[in-house]
Structures are given as structure tokens and as C-alpha cells.
mmCIF file of C-alpha atoms in Angstrom:
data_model
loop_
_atom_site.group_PDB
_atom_site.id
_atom_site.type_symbol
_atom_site.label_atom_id
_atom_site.label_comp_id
_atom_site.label_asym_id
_atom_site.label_seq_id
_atom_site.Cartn_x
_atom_site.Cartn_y
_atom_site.Cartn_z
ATOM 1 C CA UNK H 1 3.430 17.738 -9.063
ATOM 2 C CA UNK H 2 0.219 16.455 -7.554
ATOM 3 C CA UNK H 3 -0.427 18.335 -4.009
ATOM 4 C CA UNK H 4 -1.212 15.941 -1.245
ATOM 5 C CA UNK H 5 -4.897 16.524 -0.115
ATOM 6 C CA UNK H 6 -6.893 14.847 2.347
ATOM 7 C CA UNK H 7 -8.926 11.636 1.636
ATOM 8 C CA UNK H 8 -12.197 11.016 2.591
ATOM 9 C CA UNK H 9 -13.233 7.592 4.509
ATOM 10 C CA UNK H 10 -16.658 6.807 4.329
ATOM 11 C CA UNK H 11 -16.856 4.166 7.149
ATOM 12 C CA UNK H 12 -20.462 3.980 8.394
ATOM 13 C CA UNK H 13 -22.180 0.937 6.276
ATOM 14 C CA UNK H 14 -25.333 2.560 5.891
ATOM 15 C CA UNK H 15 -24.205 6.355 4.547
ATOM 16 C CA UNK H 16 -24.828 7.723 1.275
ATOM 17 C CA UNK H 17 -22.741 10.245 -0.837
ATOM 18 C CA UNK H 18 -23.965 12.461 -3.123
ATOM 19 C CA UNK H 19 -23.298 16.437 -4.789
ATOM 20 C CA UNK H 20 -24.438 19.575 -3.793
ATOM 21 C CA UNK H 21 -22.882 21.991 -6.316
ATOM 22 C CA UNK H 22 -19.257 22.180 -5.239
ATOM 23 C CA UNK H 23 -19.826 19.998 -2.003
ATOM 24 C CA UNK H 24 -19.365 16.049 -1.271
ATOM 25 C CA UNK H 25 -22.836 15.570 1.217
ATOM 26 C CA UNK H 26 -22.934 12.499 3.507
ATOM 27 C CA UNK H 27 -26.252 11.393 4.349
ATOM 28 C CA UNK H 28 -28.107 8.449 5.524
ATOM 29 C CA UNK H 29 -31.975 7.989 5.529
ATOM 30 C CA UNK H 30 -31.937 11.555 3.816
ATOM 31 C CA UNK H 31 -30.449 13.275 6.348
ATOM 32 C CA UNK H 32 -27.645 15.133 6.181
ATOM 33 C CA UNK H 33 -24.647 14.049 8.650
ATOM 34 C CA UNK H 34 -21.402 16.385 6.850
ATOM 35 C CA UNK H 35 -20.785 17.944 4.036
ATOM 36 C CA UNK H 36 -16.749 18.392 2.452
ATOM 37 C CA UNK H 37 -15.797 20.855 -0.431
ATOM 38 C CA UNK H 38 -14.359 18.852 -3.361
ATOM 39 C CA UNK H 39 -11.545 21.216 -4.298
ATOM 40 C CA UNK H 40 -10.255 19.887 -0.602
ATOM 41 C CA UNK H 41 -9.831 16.149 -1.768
ATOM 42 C CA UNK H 42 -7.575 13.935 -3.690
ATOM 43 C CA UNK H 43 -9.751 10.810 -3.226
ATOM 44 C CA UNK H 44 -12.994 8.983 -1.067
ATOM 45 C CA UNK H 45 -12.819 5.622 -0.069
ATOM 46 C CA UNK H 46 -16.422 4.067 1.022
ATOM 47 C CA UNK H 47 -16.734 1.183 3.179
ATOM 48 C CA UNK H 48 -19.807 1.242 2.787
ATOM 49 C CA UNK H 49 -23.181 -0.442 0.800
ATOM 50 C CA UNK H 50 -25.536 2.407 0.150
ATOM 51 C CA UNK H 51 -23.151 3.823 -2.401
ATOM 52 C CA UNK H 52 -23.202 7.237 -4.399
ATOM 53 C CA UNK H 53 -24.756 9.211 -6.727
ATOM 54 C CA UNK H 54 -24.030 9.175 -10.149
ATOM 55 C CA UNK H 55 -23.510 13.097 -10.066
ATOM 56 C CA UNK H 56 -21.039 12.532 -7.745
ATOM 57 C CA UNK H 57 -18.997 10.032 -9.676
ATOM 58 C CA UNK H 58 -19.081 12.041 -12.378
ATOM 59 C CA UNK H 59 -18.032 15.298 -10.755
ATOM 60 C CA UNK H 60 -14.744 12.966 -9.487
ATOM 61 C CA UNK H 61 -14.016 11.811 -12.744
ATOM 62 C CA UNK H 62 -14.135 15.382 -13.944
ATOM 63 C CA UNK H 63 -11.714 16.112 -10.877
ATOM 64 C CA UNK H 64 -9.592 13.688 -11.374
ATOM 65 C CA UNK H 65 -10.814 12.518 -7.925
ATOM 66 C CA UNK H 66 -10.162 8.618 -7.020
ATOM 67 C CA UNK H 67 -13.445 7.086 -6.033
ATOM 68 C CA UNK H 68 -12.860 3.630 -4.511
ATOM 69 C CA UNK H 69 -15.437 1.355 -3.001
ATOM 70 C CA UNK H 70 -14.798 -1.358 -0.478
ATOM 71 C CA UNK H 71 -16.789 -3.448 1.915
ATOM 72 C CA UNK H 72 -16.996 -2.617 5.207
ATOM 73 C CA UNK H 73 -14.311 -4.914 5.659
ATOM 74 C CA UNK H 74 -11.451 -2.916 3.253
ATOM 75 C CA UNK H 75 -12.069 -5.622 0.441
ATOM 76 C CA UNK H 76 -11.878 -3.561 -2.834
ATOM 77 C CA UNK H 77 -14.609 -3.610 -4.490
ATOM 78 C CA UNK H 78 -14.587 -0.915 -7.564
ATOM 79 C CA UNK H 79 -13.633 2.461 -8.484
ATOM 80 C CA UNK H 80 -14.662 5.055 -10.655
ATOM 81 C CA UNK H 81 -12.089 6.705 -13.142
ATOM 82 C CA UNK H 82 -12.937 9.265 -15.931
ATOM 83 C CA UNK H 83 -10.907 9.734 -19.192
ATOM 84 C CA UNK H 84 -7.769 8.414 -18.814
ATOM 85 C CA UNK H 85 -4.668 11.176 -18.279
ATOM 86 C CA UNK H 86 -1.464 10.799 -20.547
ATOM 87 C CA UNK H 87 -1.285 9.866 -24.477
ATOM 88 C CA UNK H 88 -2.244 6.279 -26.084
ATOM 89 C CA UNK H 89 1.295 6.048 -26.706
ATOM 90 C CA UNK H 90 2.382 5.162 -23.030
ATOM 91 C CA UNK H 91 -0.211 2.937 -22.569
ATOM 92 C CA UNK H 92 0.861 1.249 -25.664
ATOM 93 C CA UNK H 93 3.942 0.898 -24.225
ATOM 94 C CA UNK H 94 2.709 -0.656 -21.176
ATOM 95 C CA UNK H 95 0.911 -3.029 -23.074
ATOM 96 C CA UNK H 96 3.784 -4.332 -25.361
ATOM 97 C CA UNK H 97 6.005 -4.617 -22.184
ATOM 98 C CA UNK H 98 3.221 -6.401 -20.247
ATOM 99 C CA UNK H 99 3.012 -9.082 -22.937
ATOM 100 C CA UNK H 100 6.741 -9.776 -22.947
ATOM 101 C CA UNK H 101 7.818 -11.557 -20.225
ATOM 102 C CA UNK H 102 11.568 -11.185 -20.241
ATOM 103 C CA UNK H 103 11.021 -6.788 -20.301
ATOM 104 C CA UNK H 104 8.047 -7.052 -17.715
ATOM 105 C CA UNK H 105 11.391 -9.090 -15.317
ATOM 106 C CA UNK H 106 13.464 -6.007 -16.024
ATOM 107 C CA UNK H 107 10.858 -3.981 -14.175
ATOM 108 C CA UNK H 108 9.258 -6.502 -11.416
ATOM 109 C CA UNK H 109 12.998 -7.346 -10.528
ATOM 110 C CA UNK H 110 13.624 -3.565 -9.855
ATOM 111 C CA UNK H 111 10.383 -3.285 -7.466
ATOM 112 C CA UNK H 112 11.407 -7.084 -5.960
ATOM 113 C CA UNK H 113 14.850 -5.760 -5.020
ATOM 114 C CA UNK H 114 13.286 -3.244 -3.205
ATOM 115 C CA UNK H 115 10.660 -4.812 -1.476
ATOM 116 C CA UNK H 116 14.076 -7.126 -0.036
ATOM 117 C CA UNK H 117 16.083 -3.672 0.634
ATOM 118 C CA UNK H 118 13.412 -2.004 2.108
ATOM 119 C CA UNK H 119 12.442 -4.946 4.212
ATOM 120 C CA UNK H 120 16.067 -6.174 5.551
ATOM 121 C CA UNK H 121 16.264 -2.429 6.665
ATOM 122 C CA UNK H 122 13.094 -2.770 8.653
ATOM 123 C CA UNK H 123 14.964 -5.564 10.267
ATOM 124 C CA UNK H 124 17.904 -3.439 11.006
ATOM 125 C CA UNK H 125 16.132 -0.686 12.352
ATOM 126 C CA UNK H 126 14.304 -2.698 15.055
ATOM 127 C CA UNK H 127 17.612 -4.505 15.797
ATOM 128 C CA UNK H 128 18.942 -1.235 16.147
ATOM 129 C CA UNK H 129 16.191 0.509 18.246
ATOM 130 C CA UNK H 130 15.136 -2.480 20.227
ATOM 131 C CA UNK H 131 18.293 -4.646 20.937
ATOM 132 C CA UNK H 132 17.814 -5.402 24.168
ATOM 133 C CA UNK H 133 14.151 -7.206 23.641
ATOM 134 C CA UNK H 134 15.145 -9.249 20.407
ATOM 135 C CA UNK H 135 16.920 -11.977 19.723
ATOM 136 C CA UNK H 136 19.762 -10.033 17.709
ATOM 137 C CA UNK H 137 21.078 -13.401 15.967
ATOM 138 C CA UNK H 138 17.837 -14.060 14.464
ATOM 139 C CA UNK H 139 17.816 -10.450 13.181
ATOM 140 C CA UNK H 140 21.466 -10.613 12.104
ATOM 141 C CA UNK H 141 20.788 -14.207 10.489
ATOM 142 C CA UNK H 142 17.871 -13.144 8.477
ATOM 143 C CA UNK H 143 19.287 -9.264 7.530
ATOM 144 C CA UNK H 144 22.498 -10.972 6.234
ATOM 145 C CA UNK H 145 20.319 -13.675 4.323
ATOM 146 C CA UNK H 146 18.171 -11.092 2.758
ATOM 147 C CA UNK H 147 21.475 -9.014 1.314
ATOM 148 C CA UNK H 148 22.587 -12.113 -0.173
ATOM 149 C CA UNK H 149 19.795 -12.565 -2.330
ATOM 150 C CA UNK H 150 19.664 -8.789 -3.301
ATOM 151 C CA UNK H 151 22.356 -9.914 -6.002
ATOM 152 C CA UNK H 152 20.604 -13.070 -7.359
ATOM 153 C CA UNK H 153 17.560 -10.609 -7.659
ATOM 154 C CA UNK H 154 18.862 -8.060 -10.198
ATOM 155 C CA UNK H 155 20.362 -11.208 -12.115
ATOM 156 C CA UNK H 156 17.278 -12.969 -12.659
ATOM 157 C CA UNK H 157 15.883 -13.257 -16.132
ATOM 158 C CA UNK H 158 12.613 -14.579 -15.843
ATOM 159 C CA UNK H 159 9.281 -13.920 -13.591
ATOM 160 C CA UNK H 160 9.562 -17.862 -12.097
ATOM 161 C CA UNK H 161 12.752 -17.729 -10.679
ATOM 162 C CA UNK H 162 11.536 -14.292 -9.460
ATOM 163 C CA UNK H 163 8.854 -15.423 -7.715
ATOM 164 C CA UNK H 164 11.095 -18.275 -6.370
ATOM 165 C CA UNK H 165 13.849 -15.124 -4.749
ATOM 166 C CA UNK H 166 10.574 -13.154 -3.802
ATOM 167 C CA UNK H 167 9.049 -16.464 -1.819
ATOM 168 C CA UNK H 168 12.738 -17.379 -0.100
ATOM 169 C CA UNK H 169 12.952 -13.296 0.850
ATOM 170 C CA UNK H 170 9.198 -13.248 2.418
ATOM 171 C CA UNK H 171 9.905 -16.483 4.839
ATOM 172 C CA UNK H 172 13.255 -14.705 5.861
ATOM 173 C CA UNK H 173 11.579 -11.443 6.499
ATOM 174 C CA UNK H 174 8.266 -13.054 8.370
ATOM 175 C CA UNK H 175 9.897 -15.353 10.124
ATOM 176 C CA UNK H 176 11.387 -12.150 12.753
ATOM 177 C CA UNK H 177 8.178 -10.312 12.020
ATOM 178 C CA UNK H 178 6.454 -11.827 15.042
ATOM 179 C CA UNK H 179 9.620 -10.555 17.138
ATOM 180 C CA UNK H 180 9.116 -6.789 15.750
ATOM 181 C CA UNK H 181 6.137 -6.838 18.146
ATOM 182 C CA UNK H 182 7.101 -5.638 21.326
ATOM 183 C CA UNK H 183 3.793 -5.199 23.021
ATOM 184 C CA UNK H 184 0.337 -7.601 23.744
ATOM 185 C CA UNK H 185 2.598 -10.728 22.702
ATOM 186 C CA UNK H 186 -0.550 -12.577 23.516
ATOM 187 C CA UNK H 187 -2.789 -10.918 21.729
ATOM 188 C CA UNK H 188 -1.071 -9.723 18.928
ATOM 189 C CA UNK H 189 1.238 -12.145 17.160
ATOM 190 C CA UNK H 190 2.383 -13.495 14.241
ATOM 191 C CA UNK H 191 3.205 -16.809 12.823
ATOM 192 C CA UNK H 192 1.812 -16.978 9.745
ATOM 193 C CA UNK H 193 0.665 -14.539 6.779
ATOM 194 C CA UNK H 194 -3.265 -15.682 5.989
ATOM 195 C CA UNK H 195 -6.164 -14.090 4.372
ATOM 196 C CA UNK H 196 -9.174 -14.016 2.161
ATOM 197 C CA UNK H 197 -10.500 -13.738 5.954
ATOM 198 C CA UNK H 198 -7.658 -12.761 8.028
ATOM 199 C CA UNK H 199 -7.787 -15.369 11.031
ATOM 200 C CA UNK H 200 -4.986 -13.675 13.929
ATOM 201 C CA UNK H 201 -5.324 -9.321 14.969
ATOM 202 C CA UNK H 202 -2.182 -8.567 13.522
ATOM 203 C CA UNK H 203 -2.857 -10.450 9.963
ATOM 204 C CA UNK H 204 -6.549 -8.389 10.047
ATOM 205 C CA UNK H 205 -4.456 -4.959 10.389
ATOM 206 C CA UNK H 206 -1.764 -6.107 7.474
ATOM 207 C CA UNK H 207 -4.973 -6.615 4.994
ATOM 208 C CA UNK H 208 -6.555 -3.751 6.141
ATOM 209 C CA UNK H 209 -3.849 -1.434 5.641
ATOM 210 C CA UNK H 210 -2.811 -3.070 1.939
ATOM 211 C CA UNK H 211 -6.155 -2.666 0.906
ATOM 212 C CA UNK H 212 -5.254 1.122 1.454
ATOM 213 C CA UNK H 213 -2.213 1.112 0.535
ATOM 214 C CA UNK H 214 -3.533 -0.435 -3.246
ATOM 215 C CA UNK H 215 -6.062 2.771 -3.327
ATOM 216 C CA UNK H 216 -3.171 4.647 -3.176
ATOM 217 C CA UNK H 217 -1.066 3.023 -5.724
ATOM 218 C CA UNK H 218 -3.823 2.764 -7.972
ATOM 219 C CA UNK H 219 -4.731 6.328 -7.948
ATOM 220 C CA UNK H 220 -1.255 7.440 -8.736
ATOM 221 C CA UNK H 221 -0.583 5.135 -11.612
ATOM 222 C CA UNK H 222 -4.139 6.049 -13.035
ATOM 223 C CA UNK H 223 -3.036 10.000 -12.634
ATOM 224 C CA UNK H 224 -0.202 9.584 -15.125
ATOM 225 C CA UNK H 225 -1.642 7.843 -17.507
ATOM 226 C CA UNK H 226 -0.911 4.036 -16.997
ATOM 227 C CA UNK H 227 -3.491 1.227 -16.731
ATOM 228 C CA UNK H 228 -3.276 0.226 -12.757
ATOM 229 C CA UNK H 229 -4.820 -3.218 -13.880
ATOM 230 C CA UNK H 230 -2.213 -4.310 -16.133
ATOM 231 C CA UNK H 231 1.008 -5.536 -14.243
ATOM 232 C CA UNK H 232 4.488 -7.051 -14.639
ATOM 233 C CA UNK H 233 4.764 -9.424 -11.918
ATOM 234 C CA UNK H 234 1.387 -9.736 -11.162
ATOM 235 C CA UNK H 235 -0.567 -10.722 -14.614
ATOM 236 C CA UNK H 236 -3.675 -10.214 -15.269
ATOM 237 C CA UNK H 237 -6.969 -11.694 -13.552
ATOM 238 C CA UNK H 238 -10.201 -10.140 -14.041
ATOM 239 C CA UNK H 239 -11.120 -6.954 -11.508
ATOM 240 C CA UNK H 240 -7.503 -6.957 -10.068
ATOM 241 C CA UNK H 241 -5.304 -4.157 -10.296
ATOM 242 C CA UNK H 242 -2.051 -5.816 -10.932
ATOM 243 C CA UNK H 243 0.218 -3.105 -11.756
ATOM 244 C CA UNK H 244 -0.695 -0.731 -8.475
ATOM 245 C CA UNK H 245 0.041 -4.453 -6.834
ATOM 246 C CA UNK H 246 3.541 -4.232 -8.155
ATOM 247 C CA UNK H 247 4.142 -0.819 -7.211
ATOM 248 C CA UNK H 248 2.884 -1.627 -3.803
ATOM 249 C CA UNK H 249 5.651 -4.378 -3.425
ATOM 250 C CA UNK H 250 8.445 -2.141 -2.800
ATOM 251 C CA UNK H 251 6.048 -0.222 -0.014
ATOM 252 C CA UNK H 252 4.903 -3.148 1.702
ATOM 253 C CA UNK H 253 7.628 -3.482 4.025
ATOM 254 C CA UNK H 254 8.569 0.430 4.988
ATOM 255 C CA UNK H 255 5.009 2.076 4.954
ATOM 256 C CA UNK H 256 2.292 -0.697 5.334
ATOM 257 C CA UNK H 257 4.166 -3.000 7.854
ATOM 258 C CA UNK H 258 6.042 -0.267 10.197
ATOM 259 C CA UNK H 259 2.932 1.733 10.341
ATOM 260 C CA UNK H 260 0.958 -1.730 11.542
ATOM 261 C CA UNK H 261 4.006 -2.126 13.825
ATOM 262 C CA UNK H 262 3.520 1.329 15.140
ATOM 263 C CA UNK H 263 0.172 1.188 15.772
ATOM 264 C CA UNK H 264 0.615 -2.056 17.754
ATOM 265 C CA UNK H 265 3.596 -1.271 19.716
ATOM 266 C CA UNK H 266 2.648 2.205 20.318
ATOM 267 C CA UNK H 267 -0.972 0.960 22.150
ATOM 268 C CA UNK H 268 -2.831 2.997 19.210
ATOM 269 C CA UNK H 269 -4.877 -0.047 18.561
ATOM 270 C CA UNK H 270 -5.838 -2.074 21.187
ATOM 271 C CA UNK H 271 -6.986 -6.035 21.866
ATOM 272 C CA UNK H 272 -10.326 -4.582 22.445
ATOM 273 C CA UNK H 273 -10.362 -2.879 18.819
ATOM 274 C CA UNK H 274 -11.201 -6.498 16.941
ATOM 275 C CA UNK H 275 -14.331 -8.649 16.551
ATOM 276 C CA UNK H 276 -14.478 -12.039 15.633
ATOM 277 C CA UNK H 277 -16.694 -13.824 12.767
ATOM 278 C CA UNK H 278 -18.414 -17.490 13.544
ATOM 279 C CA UNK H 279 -16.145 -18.703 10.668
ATOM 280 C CA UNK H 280 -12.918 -17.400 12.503
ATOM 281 C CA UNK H 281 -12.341 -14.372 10.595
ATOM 282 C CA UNK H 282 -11.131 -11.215 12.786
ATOM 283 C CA UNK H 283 -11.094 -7.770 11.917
ATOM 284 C CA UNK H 284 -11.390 -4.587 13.348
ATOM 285 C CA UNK H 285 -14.371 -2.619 14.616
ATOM 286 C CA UNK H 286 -15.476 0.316 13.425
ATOM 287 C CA UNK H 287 -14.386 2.729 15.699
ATOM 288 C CA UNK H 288 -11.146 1.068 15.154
ATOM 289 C CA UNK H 289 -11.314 1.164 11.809
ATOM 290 C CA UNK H 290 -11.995 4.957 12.385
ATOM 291 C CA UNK H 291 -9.079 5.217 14.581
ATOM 292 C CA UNK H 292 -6.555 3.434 12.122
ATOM 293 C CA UNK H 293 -7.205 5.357 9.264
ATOM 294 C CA UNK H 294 -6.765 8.878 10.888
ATOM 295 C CA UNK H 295 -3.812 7.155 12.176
ATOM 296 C CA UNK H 296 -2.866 6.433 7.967
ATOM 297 C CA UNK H 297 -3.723 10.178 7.119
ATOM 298 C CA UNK H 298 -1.220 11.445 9.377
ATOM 299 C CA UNK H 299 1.363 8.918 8.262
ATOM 300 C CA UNK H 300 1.211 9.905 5.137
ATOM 301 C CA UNK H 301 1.577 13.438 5.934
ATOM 302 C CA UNK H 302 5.456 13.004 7.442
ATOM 303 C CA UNK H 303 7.927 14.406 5.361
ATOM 304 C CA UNK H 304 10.813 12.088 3.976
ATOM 305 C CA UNK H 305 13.771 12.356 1.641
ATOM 306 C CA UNK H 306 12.628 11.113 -1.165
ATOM 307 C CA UNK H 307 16.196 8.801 -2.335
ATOM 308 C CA UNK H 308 16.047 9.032 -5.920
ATOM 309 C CA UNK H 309 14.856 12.711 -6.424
ATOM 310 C CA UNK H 310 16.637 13.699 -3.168
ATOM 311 C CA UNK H 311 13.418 16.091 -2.558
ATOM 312 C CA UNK H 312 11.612 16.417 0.954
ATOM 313 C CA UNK H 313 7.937 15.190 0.294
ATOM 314 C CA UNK H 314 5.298 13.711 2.188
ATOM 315 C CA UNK H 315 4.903 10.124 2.694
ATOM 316 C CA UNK H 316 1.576 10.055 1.009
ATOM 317 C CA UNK H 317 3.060 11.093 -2.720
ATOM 318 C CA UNK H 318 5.374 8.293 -2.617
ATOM 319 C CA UNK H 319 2.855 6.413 -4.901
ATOM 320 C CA UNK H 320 2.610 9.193 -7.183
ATOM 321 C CA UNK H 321 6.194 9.691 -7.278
ATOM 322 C CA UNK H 322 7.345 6.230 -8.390
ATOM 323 C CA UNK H 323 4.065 6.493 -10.762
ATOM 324 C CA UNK H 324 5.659 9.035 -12.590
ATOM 325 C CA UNK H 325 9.284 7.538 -12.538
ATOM 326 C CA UNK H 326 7.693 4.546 -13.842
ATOM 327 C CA UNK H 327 5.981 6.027 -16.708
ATOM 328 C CA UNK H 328 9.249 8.367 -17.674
ATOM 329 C CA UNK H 329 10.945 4.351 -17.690
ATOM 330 C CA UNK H 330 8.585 3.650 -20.126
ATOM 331 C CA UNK H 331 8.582 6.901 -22.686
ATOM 332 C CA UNK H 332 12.346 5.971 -22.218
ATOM 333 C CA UNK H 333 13.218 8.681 -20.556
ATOM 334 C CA UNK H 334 15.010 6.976 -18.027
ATOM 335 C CA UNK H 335 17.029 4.218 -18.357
ATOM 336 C CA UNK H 336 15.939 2.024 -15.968
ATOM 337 C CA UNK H 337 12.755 2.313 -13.507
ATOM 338 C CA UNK H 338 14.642 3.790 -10.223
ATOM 339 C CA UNK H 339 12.666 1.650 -7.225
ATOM 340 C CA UNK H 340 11.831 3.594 -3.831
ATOM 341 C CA UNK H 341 15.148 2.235 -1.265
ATOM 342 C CA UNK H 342 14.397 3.534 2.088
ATOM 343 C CA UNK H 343 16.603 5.023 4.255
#
């Protein structure tokens, strides 16, 4: 089992990373700012320009240490991997699967349904913790909606008509997002999901904290083995890891969007936290940015019951976990790829 260590953000634009023997050194104009032991981290994420010595990358390859960079904005950029973990054979697998349409639905349709499960239960826990500043019927309307098409999902037989459940599920669940937000109403809200820039506070957070959440499902399909750029639902496009895009389906809803919600309704991030581009674009600051992912270290340090493996872990090896259980699907060890339902 991989242990959970800490991951390094590199947020400062202008600070470069390089090795000193067993140490990760942060500098910038040749000055030393910090220095981190490398037997203490699982991965580095820069958002930053100056980049990183190739010492260093190859030291994390040898590690088996996810190096990831982004802009300062959390658009993913590149990573660095070394030789890839687990035997040709599973890879193969993933491959033939990949290229067969009807056996890469028998696995997006099993992340799909739980995207829906995981998300109609983040409606039912606000409805349940918040009834009094909702409007329940919405809540009930769209919770009951979503359960209906739980059924149709596992049915489907082809990745159109999955898309098509997938598309009808997303309006359902968006359409009471804007309601999950009990604080700010006026300056955070939602009516719309947008990107590619993010135009509204609460749409800048969402990308931001995908863009993490990717790193993470990336890393841990890379540590067992599989290719993290060649999906099932998501096919393939150049640069784009597809298959850590799948696994990140089921997560969106529980981890991603609660912790967003959290931050929001819990005053961690502020209207004062965002800046705003000439061509409308809003994200966060850096000190936000700062502030957010510390926040995202310590949410992925909370222990939850795992539901398949019925094993107390911490929130942060969830994407390692269903890593694995996906590869085991694939060297047919298991039946069927068992999706993360939260509960």
C-alpha cells in the first residue's frame, strides 16, 4: 500500500527547484528560500515558470515521485514520470480495452454511476444538514431524478448514450448547486459551469481544485502501472490524461465539489481572495491559492471508510485505491471494476 506523504506546492512564479543530495532546494535568483527531504514526499506540483533541474527530475523518477507542472493558474502543463511500474501485459490490456468501445462502456458506465450516486448524495446531505435554508423540493426533485437514471446508467451499451445519461445527470445536479452555497450569495454563485478561463469565483475554485484533483488521479494510475493518458470515456487527444479524467469522474462530486463548498461556506476563502483578468477571467490570488491548497492537504488527510475494501484510509489514497482496483479489473482479477460510492 502506498503511504500518504505530503505534497509539495511550488506557488511563487518565479522559484526554482533543484537537488542537493537527498534534499528538494527552492530557490529564486540563487538564493536559497527552503529546502524539503525527498524521502518526505509523494509528489511536487509547480505553479510556476522557472522550472527544475534535470537532477531533480531524475531523482523523482527514480523515487517514484510525481512531478507535475502547471501555470500559475493550475492549468496542467506536464509531468515527469520514470520507467513505468507494473508488466507490459496490463498495459496491453488497457490498450485492447481502450480500442473497443463496447468493453471501454463496461468500465466508464461503472465510474458514471458513481459520479450520479456520489453526487445525488451530496444533494441529500445538504438537504439533510441545511433544510431550513433550501428549497427542499428542488433538492427532493433533482435527488429523486438522479436515482432514476442510476438504472438506465448500468444498462447502457455504448459511450453516446452515456454521455447523453452523464449530460441529463450534470444539469440535474448543477442546477441545486448554486443553492448548496449558503454564504456570500452575491459574491459567490453559480449558474453556469464555464472555463478555459473561469469567468464567476466559484467556477475559478471548481477548476482550480480539478486541476488537483487530476494530479492526483494521474499519479495513482501511473503508480500501478496503467497509462493515465489513455481513457475509456474520455478518448484520446494529444497531452490529455484521459484515463486519470475518468477516474476523477466518480470524485468530482464528493471530494472536489464539497471541499469547494466547504471552503466557501465555511469563510475559508473569501471575496477578497480573487482577481480579475481584462478579458473577464477570475481566479484566485496567490495567497489564496496558498491558503486553498493547505486547505486540500488537510482534506486529504481525514480518514474515511473506504466502501468497497471496508478499510479506514485517508482521503488522499482514494486515487490510489481505485487505481489499483482498476488494474486488478483488468488482470481479471475482479470481475467487474468496483467504483468509489460514498457514504
Amino acid at each position: 500500500m502506498r503511504h500518504l506523504l505530503n505534497t509539495l506546492f511550488v506557488t511563487s512564479e518565479d522559484v526554482y527547484l533543484s537537488l542537493d543530495g537527498e534534499n528538494v532546494v527552492a530557490s529564486r535568483e540563487k538564493q536559497t528560500l527552503a529546502r524539503y527531504p525527498l524521502h518526505t514526499l509523494s509528489g511536487i506540483i509547480a505553479f510556476s515558470y522557472a522550472g527544475a533541474s534535470p537532477a531533480l527530475m531524475g531523482a523523482c523518477a527514480q523515487r517514484d515521485i510525481a512531478l507535475s507542472f502547471c501555470t500559475p493558474r493550475g492549468r496542467f502543463l506536464a509531468r515527469t514520470t520514470g520507467i513505468s511500474n507494473g508488466n507490459v501485459l496490463l498495459r496491453r490490456a488497457q490498450y485492447r480495452i481502450a480500442d473497443d468501445p463496447v468493453q471501454s462502456c463496461q468500465i466508464a458506465r461503472n465510474m458514471i454511476f458513481a459520479k450520479v450516486y456520489n453526487a445525488r448524495w451530496s444533494i441529500e446531505r445538504t438537504r439533510r444538514d441545511h433544510k431550513m435554508r433550501i428549497e427542499e423540493e428542488a433538492f427532493q426533485s433533482a435527488s429523486k431524478a438522479l436515482q432514476t437514471l442510476l438504472p438506465q446508467i448500468l444498462q447502457v451499451n455504448n459511450l453516446e448514450s452515456l454521455r447523453g445519461l452523464e449530460g441529463a445527470a450534470a444539469t440535474l445536479y448543477f442546477d441545486v448547486f448554486d443553492q448548496m452555497i449558503l454564504r456570500s450569495k452575491e459574491d459567490f454563485f453559480f449558474h453556469e459551469r464555464n472555463r478555459r478561463p473561469p469567468l464567476d469565483n466559484v467556477n475559478a475554485m471548481l477548476s482550480f481544485a480539478y486541476s488537483l484533483l487530476s494530479h492526483d488521479c494521474a499519479s495513482g494510475l501511473e503508480s500501478v502501472g496503467l497509462d493515465a493518458y489513455a481513457g475509456f470515456l474520455h478518448r484520446d487527444r494529444p497531452g490529455r490524461i484521459s484515463l486519470a479524467l475518468d477516474l476523477m469522474e466518480e470524485l468530482r462530486p464528493c471530494f472536489a465539489d464539497r471541499f469547494v463548498l466547504t471552503l466557501i461556506n465555511n469563510r475559508v476563502i473569501t471575496p477578497a481572495d480573487f482577481s480579475k483578468a481584462g478579458n473577464g477571467a477570475v481566479y484566485l490570488t496567490d495567497s489564496a491559492r496558498k491558503t486553498f491548497l493547505k486547505s486540500w492537504q488537510e482534506r486529504k488527510q481525514e480518514i474515511i471508510l473506504h466502501p468497497y475494501l471496508e478499510e479506514k484510509i485517508p482521503w488522499g489514497l482514494v486515487p490510489y485505491i481505485q487505481a489499483l482496483l482498476l488494474s486488478r479489473y483488468l488482470r481479471g482479477d475482479l470481475d467487474e471494476y468496483p467504483p468509489f460510492l460514498w457514504k
